[in-house]
mmCIF file of C-alpha atoms and ligand atoms in Angstrom:
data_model
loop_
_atom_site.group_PDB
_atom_site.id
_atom_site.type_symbol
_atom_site.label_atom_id
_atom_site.label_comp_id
_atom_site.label_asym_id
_atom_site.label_seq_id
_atom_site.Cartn_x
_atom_site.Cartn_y
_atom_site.Cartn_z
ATOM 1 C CA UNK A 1 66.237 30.224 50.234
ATOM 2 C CA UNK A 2 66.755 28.055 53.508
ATOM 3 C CA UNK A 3 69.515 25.679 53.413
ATOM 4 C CA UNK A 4 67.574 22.319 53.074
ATOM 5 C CA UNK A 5 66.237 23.971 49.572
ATOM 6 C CA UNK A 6 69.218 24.014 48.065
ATOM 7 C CA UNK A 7 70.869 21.745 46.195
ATOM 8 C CA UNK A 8 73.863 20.209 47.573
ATOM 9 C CA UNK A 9 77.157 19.890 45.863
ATOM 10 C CA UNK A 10 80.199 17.880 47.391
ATOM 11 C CA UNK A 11 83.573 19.865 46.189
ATOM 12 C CA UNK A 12 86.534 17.506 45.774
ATOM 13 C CA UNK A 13 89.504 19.567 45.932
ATOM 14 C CA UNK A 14 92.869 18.148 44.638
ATOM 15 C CA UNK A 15 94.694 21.044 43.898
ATOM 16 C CA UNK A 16 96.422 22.575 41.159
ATOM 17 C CA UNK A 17 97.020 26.178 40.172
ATOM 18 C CA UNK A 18 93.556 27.493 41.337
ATOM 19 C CA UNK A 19 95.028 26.561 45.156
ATOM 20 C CA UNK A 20 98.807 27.290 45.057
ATOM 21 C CA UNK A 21 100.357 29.957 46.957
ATOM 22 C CA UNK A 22 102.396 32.307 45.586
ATOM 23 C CA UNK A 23 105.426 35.407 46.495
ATOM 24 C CA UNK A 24 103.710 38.415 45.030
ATOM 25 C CA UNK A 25 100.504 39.407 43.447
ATOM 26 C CA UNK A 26 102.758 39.736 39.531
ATOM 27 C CA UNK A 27 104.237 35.771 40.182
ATOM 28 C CA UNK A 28 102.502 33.952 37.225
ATOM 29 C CA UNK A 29 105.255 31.493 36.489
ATOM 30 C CA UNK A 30 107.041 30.182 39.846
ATOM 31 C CA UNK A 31 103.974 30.149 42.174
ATOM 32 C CA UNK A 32 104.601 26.132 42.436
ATOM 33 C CA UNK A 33 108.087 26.193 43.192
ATOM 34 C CA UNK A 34 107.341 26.264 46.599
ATOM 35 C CA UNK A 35 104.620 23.591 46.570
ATOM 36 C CA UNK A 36 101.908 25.808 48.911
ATOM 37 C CA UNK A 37 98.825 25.169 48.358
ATOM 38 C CA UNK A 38 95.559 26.639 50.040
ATOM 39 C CA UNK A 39 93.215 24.220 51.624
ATOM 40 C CA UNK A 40 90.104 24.118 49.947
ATOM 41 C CA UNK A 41 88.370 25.099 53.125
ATOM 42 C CA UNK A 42 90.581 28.693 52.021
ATOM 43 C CA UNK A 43 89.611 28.538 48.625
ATOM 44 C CA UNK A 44 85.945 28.353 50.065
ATOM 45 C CA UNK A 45 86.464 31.302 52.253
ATOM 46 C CA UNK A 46 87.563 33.660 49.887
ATOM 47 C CA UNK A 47 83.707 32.958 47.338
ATOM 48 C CA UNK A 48 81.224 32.836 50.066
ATOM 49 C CA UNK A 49 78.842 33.716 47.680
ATOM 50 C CA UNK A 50 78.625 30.008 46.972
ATOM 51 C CA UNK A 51 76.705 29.485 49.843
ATOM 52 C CA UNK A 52 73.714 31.598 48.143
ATOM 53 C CA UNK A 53 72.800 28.842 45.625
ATOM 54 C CA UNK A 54 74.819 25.541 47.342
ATOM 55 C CA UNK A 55 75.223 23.650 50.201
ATOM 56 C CA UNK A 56 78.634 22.532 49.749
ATOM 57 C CA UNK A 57 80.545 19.564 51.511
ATOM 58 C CA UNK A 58 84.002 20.206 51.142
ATOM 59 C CA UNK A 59 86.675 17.665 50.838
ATOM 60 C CA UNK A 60 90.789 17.774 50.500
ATOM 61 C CA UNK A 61 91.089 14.403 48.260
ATOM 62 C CA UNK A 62 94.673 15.649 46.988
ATOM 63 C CA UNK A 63 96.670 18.851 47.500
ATOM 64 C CA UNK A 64 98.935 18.439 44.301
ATOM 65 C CA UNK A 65 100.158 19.924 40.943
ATOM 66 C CA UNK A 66 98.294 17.934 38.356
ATOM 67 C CA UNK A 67 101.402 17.085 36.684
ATOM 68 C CA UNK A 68 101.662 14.639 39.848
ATOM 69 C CA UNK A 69 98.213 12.994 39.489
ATOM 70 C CA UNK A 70 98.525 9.697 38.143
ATOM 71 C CA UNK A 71 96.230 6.740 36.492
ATOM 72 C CA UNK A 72 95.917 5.392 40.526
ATOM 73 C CA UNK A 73 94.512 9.138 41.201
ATOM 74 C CA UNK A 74 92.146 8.723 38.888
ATOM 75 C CA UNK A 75 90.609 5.121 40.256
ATOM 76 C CA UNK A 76 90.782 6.927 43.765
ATOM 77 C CA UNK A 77 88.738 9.944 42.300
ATOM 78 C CA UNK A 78 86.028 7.763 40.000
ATOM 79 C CA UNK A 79 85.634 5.847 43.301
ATOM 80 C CA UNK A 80 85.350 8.641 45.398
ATOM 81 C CA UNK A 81 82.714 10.330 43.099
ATOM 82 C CA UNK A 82 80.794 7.265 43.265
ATOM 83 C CA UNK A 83 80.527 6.503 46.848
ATOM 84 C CA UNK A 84 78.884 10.087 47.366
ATOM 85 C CA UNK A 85 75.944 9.185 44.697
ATOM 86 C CA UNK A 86 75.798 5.821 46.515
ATOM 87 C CA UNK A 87 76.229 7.560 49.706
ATOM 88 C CA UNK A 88 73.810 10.463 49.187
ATOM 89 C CA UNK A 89 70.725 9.923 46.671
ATOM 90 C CA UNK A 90 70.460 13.639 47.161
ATOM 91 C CA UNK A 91 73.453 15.060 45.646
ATOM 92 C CA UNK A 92 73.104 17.488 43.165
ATOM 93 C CA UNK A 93 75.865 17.007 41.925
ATOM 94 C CA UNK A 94 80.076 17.099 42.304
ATOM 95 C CA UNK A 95 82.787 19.949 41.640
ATOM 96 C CA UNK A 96 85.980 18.904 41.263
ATOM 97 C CA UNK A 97 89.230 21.345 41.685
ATOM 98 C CA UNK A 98 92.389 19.977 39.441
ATOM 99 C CA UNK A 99 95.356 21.464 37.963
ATOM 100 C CA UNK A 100 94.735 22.629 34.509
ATOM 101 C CA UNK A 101 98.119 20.253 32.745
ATOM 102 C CA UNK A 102 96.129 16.727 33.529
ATOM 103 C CA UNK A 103 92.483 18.278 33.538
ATOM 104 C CA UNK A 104 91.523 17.061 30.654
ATOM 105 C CA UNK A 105 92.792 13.878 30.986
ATOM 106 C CA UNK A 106 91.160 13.331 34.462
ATOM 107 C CA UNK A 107 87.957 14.614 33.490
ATOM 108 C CA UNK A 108 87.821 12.072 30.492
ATOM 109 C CA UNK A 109 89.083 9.418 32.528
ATOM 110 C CA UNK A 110 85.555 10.006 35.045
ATOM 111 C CA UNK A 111 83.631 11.086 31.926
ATOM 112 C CA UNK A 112 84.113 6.788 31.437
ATOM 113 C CA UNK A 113 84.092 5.987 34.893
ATOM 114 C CA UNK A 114 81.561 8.188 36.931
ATOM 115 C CA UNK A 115 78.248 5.655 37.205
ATOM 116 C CA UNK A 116 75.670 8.921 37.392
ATOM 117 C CA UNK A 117 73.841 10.909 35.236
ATOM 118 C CA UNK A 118 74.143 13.574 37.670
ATOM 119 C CA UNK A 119 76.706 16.730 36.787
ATOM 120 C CA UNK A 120 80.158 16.373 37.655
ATOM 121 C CA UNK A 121 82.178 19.443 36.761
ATOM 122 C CA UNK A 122 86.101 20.105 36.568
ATOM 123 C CA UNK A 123 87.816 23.338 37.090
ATOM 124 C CA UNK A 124 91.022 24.675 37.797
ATOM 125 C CA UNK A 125 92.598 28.339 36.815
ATOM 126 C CA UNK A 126 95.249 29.919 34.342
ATOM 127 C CA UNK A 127 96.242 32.244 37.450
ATOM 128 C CA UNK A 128 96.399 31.260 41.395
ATOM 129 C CA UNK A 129 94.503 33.259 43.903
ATOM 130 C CA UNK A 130 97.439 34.774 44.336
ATOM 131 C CA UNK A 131 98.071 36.611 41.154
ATOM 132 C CA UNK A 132 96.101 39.898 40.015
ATOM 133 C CA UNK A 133 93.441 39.174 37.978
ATOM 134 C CA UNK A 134 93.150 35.264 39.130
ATOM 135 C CA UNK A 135 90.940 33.393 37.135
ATOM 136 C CA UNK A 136 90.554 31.329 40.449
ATOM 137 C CA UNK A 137 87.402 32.071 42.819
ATOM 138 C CA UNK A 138 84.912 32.750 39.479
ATOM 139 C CA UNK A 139 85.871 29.026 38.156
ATOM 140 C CA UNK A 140 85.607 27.847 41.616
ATOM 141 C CA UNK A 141 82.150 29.467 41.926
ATOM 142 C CA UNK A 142 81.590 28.548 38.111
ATOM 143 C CA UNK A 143 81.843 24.833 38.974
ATOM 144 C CA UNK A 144 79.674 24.594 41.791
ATOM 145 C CA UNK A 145 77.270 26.426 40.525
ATOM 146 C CA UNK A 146 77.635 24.257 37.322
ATOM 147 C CA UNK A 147 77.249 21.336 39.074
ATOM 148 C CA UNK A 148 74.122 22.216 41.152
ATOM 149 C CA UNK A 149 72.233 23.276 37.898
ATOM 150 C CA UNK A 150 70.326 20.410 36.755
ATOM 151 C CA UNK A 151 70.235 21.317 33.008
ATOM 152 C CA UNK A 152 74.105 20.402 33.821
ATOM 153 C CA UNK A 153 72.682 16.732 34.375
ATOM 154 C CA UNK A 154 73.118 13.911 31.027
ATOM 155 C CA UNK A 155 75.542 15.558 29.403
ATOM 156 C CA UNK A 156 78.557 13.775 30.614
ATOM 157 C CA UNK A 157 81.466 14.902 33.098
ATOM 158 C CA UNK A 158 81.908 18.663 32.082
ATOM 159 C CA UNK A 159 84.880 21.429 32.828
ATOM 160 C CA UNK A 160 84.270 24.821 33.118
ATOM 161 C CA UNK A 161 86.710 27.417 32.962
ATOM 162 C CA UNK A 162 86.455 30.799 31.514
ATOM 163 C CA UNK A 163 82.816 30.491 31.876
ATOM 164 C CA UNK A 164 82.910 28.023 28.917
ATOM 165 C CA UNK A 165 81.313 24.662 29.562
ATOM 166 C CA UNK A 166 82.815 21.791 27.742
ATOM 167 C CA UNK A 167 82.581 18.400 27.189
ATOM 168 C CA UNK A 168 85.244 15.861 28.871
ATOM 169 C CA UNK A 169 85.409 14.011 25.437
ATOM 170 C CA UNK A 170 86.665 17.234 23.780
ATOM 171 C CA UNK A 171 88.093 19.675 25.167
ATOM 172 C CA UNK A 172 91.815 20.056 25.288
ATOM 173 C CA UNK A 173 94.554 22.950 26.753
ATOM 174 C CA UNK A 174 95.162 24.789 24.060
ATOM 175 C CA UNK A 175 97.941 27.705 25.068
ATOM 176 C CA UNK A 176 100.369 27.397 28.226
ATOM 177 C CA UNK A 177 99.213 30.638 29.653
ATOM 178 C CA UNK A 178 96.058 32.491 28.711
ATOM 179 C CA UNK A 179 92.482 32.627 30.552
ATOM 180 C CA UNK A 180 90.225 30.675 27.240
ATOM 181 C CA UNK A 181 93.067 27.971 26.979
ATOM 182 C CA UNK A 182 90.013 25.151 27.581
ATOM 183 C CA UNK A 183 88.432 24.955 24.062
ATOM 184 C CA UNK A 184 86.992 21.780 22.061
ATOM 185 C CA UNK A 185 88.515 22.875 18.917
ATOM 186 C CA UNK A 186 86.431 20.256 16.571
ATOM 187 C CA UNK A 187 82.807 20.975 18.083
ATOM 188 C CA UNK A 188 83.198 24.436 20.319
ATOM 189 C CA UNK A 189 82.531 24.612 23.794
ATOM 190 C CA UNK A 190 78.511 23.736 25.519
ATOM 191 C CA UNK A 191 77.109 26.363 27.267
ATOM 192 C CA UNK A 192 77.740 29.362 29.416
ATOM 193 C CA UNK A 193 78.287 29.681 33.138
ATOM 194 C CA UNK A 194 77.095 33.231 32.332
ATOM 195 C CA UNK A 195 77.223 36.714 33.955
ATOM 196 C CA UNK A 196 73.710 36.452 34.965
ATOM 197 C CA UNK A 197 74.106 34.042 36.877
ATOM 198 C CA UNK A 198 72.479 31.666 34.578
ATOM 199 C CA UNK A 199 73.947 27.817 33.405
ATOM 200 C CA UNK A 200 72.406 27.746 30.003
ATOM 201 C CA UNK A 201 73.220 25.179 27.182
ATOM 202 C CA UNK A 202 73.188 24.973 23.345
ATOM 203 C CA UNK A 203 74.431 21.381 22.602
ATOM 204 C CA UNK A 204 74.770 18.094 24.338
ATOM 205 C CA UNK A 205 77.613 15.679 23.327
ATOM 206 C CA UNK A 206 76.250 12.578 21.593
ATOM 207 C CA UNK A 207 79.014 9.874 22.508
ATOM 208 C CA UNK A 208 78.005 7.497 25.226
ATOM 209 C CA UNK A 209 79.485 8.346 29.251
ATOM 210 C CA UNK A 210 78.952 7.667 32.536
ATOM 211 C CA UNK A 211 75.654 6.196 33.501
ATOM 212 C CA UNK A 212 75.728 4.672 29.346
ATOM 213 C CA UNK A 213 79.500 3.336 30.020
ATOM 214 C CA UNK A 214 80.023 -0.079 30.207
ATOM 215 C CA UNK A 215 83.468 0.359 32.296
ATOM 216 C CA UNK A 216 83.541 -0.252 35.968
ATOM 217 C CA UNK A 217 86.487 0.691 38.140
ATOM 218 C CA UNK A 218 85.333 -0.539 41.352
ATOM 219 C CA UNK A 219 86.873 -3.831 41.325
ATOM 220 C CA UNK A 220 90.432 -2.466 39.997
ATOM 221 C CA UNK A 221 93.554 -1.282 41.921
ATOM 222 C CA UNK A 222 95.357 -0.810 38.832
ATOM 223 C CA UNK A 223 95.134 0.268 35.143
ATOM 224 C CA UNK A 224 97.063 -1.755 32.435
ATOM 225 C CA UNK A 225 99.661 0.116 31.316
ATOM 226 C CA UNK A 226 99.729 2.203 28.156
ATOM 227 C CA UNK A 227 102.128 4.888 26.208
ATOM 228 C CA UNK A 228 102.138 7.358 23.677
ATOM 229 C CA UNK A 229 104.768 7.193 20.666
ATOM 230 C CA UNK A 230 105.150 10.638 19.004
ATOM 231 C CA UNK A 231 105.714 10.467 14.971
ATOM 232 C CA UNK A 232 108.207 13.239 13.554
ATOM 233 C CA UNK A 233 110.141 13.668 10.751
ATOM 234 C CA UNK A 234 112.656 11.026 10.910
ATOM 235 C CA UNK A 235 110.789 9.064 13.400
ATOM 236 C CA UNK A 236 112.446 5.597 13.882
ATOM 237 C CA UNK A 237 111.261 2.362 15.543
ATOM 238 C CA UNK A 238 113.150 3.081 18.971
ATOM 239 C CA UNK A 239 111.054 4.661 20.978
ATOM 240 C CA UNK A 240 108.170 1.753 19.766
ATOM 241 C CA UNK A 241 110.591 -1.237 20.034
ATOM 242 C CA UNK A 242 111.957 -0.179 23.767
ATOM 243 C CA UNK A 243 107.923 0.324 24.797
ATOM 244 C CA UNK A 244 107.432 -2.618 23.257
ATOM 245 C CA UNK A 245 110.431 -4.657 25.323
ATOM 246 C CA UNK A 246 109.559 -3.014 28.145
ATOM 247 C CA UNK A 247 106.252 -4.957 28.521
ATOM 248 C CA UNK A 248 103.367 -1.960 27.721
ATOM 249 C CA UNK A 249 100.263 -3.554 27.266
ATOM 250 C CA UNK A 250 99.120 -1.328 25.235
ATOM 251 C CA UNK A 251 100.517 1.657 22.646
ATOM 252 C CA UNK A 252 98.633 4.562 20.983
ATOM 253 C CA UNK A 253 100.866 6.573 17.536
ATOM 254 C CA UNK A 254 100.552 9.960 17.634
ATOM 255 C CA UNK A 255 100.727 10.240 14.581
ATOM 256 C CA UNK A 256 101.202 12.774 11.554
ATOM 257 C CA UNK A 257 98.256 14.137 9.753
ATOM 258 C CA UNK A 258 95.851 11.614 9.218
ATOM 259 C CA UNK A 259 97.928 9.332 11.418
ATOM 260 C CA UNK A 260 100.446 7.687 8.890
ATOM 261 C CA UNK A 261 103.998 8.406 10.389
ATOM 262 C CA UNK A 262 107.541 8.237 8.772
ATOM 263 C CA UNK A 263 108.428 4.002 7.158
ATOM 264 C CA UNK A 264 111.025 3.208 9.815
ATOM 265 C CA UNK A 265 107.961 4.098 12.479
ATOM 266 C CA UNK A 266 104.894 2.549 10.815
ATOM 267 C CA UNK A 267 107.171 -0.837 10.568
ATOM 268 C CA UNK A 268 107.877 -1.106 14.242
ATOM 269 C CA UNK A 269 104.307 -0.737 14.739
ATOM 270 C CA UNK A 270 103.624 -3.313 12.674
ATOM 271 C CA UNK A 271 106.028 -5.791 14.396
ATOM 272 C CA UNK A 272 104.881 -5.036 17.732
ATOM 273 C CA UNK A 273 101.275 -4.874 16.344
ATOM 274 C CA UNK A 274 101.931 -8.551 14.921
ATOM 275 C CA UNK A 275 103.559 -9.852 17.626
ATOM 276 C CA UNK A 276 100.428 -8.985 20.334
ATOM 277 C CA UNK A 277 100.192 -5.293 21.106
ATOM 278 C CA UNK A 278 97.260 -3.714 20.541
ATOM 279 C CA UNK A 279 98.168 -0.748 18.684
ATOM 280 C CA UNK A 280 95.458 2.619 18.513
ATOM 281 C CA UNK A 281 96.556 5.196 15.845
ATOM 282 C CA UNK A 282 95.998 8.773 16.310
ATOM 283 C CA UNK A 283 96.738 11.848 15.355
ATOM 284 C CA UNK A 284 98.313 15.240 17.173
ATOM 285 C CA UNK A 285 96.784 17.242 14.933
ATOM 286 C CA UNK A 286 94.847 18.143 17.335
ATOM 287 C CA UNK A 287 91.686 17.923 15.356
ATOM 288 C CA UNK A 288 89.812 15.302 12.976
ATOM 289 C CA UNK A 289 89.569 12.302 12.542
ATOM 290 C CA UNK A 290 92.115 8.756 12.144
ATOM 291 C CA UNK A 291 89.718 6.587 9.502
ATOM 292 C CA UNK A 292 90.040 2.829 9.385
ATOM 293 C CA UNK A 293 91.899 2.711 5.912
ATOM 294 C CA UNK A 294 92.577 -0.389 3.514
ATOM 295 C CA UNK A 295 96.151 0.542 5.122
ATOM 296 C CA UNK A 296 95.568 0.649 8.949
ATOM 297 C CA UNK A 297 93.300 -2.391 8.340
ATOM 298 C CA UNK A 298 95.449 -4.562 6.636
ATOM 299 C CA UNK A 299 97.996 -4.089 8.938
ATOM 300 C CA UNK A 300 95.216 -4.850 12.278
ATOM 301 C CA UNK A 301 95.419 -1.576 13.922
ATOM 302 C CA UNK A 302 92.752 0.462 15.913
ATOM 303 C CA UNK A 303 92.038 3.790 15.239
ATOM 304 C CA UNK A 304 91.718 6.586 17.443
ATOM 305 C CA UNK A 305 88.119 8.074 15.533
ATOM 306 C CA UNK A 306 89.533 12.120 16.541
ATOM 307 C CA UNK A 307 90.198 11.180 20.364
ATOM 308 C CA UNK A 308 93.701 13.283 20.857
ATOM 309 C CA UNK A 309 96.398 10.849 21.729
ATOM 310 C CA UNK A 310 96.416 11.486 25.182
ATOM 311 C CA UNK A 311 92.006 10.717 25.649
ATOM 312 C CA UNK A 312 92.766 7.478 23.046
ATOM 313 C CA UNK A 313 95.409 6.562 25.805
ATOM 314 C CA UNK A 314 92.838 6.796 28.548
ATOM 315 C CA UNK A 315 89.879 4.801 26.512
ATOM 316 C CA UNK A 316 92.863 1.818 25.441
ATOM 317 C CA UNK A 317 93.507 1.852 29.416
ATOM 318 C CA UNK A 318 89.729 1.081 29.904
ATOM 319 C CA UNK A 319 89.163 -1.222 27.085
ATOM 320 C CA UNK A 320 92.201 -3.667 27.908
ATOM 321 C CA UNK A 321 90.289 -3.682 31.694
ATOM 322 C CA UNK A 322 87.483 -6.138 30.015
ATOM 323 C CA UNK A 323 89.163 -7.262 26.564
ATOM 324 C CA UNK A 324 92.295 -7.936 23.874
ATOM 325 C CA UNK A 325 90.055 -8.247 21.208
ATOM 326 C CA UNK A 326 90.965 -5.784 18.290
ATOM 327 C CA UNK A 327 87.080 -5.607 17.053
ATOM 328 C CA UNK A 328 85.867 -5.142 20.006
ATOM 329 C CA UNK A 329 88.492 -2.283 21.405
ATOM 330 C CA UNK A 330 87.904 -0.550 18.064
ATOM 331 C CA UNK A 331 83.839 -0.601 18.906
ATOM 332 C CA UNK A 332 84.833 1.393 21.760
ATOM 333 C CA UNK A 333 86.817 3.620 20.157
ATOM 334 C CA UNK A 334 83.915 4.634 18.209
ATOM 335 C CA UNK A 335 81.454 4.413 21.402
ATOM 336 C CA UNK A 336 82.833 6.981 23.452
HETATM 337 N N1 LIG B 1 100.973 23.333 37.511
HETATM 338 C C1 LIG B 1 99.588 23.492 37.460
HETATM 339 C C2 LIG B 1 98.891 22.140 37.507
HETATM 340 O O1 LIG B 1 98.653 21.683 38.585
HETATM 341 C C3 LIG B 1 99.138 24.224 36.275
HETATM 342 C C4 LIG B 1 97.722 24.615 36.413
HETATM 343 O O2 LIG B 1 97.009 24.213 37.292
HETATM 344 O O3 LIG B 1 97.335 25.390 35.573
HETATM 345 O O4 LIG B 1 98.548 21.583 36.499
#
């Protein structure tokens, strides 16, 4: 294959554990504690078997722990991603490396934000390319070849990690340490990133993204602000009340079960719901659905459809962008 055949990828590193630096070959718990990172022209070095089925343009957006990337790293990143479609018609697609705490949340975040139907693929690893058995350089080859397979293409913003493709909307971390942490527990993962080589699919996700969203970050240097209020036995109002005071523009409930939470909880939602604040209830179930019952209605709340609290966070984020309007915030929430 010469190089102008194939397709070209751009990788948008931004760190995480599939670049940090560890001691030893056996440190799986403190490789960040002394905040070295490879460069993603190292990373690069170390799979040059990517250069068999990619032209890759490399780029060092962030070098961080994604427990540092914040909401104004993810306008940066959506903005980024669409410049180089704008930029380059040709682009096959883009790979992004992130830390695996915030992956998910990123990858939804440009799952609303990313104006393309082409792929755009997030990776990061359970164990740095330090560590014996690192999960790192296969995800890292995983994700650009991913994103340069155009079956990848109209499916939304994907991760791939243990060879599992998955949808933004779904997937979730599901275990602090193991290799298959990534999973979509409702729906089960989309395709393989396989040991043949081959990027085949079984599913495509049906809720609208990217090129079908009707958000647009380009304009914005700043998210409205939103938080999370976890129910538990004995939940009060305090946590909901200080939010509240504190001038949130938005709140999601993570609630219990199917996302009713203890009395002293549900009726600080209510007063902050009645005085203005648009409240989304979820659940952290982790799985199912939060249904719009004679309850939740009465009282004017939006409900989370089964968005985890932390994606119905994201989506509230978006919707305030363009609207207060209850109806119209709960349309989304049942859009994407
Ligand atoms: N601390 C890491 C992070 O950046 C964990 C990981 O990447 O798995 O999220």
């Amino acid at each position: 294959m010469t190089s102008e055949s194939k397709p070209r990828v751009y990788l948008v590193a931004t760190g995480g554990s599939i670049s940090f630096v560890g001691r030893t070959r056996t440190d799986y718990t403190n490789y960040s504690y002394d905040g070295k990172h490879l460069t993603i022209e190292e990373m690069l070095e170390r799979v040059p078997e990517v250069h068999e089925f990619a032209e890759v343009q490399a780029e060092q957006f962030l070098n961080l722990g994604s427990t540092d990337v914040t909401p104004e790293h993810w306008l940066g990143l959506a903005k980024r991603i669409n410049q180089i479609f704008k930029d380059d018609p040709d682009a096959a697609g883009v790979a992004v490396t992130h830390g695996t705490a915030t992956l998910e949340e990123t990858a939804y975040f440009l799952n609303l934000t990313v104006k393309s139907c082409k792929p755009v693929v997030v990776t990061g690893a359970m164990r740095p390319p330090t560590g014996l058995g690192t999960d790192s350089d296969v995800n890292l080859m995983d994700c650009i070849r991913v994103a340069a397979a155009p079956q990848s293409a109209g499916r939304g913003v994907l991760t791939v990690l243990n060879n599992q493709i998955q949808a933004a909307r779904d997937v979730t971390k599901t275990n602090s340490y193991r290799l298959e942490t990534f999973q979509a527990p409702d729906f089960g993962f989309l395709g393989y990133a396989d040991s043949d080589a081959e990027v085949v699919y079984y599913r495509r996700p049906d809720r609208a993204h990217t090129a079908d969203s009707e958000f647009d970050v380009e304009g914005i240097e700043q998210l409205p602000r939103v938080d999370i209020a976890p129910a538990y036995a004995g939940a009060d109002g305090l946590v909901i009340r200080a939010l509240a005071n504190a001038g949130v523009d938005g709140l999601v409930a993570a609630g219990l079960g199917s996302g009713g939470s203890p009395p002293p909880f549900m009726a600080a939602l209510k007063e902050v719901s009645d005085a203005g604040l648009p409240v989304v209830i979820a659940t952290h179930t982790g799985t199912g659905r939060v249904m719009l019952t004679r309850r939740f209605t009465e009282d004017g709340y939006i409900v989370a459809d089964n968005l985890t609290p932390k994606k119905a966070r994201i989506l509230l984020m978006l919707a305030l962008t363009k609207t207060k309007d209850r109806a119209e915030i709960q349309r989304m929430m049942l859009t994407y």
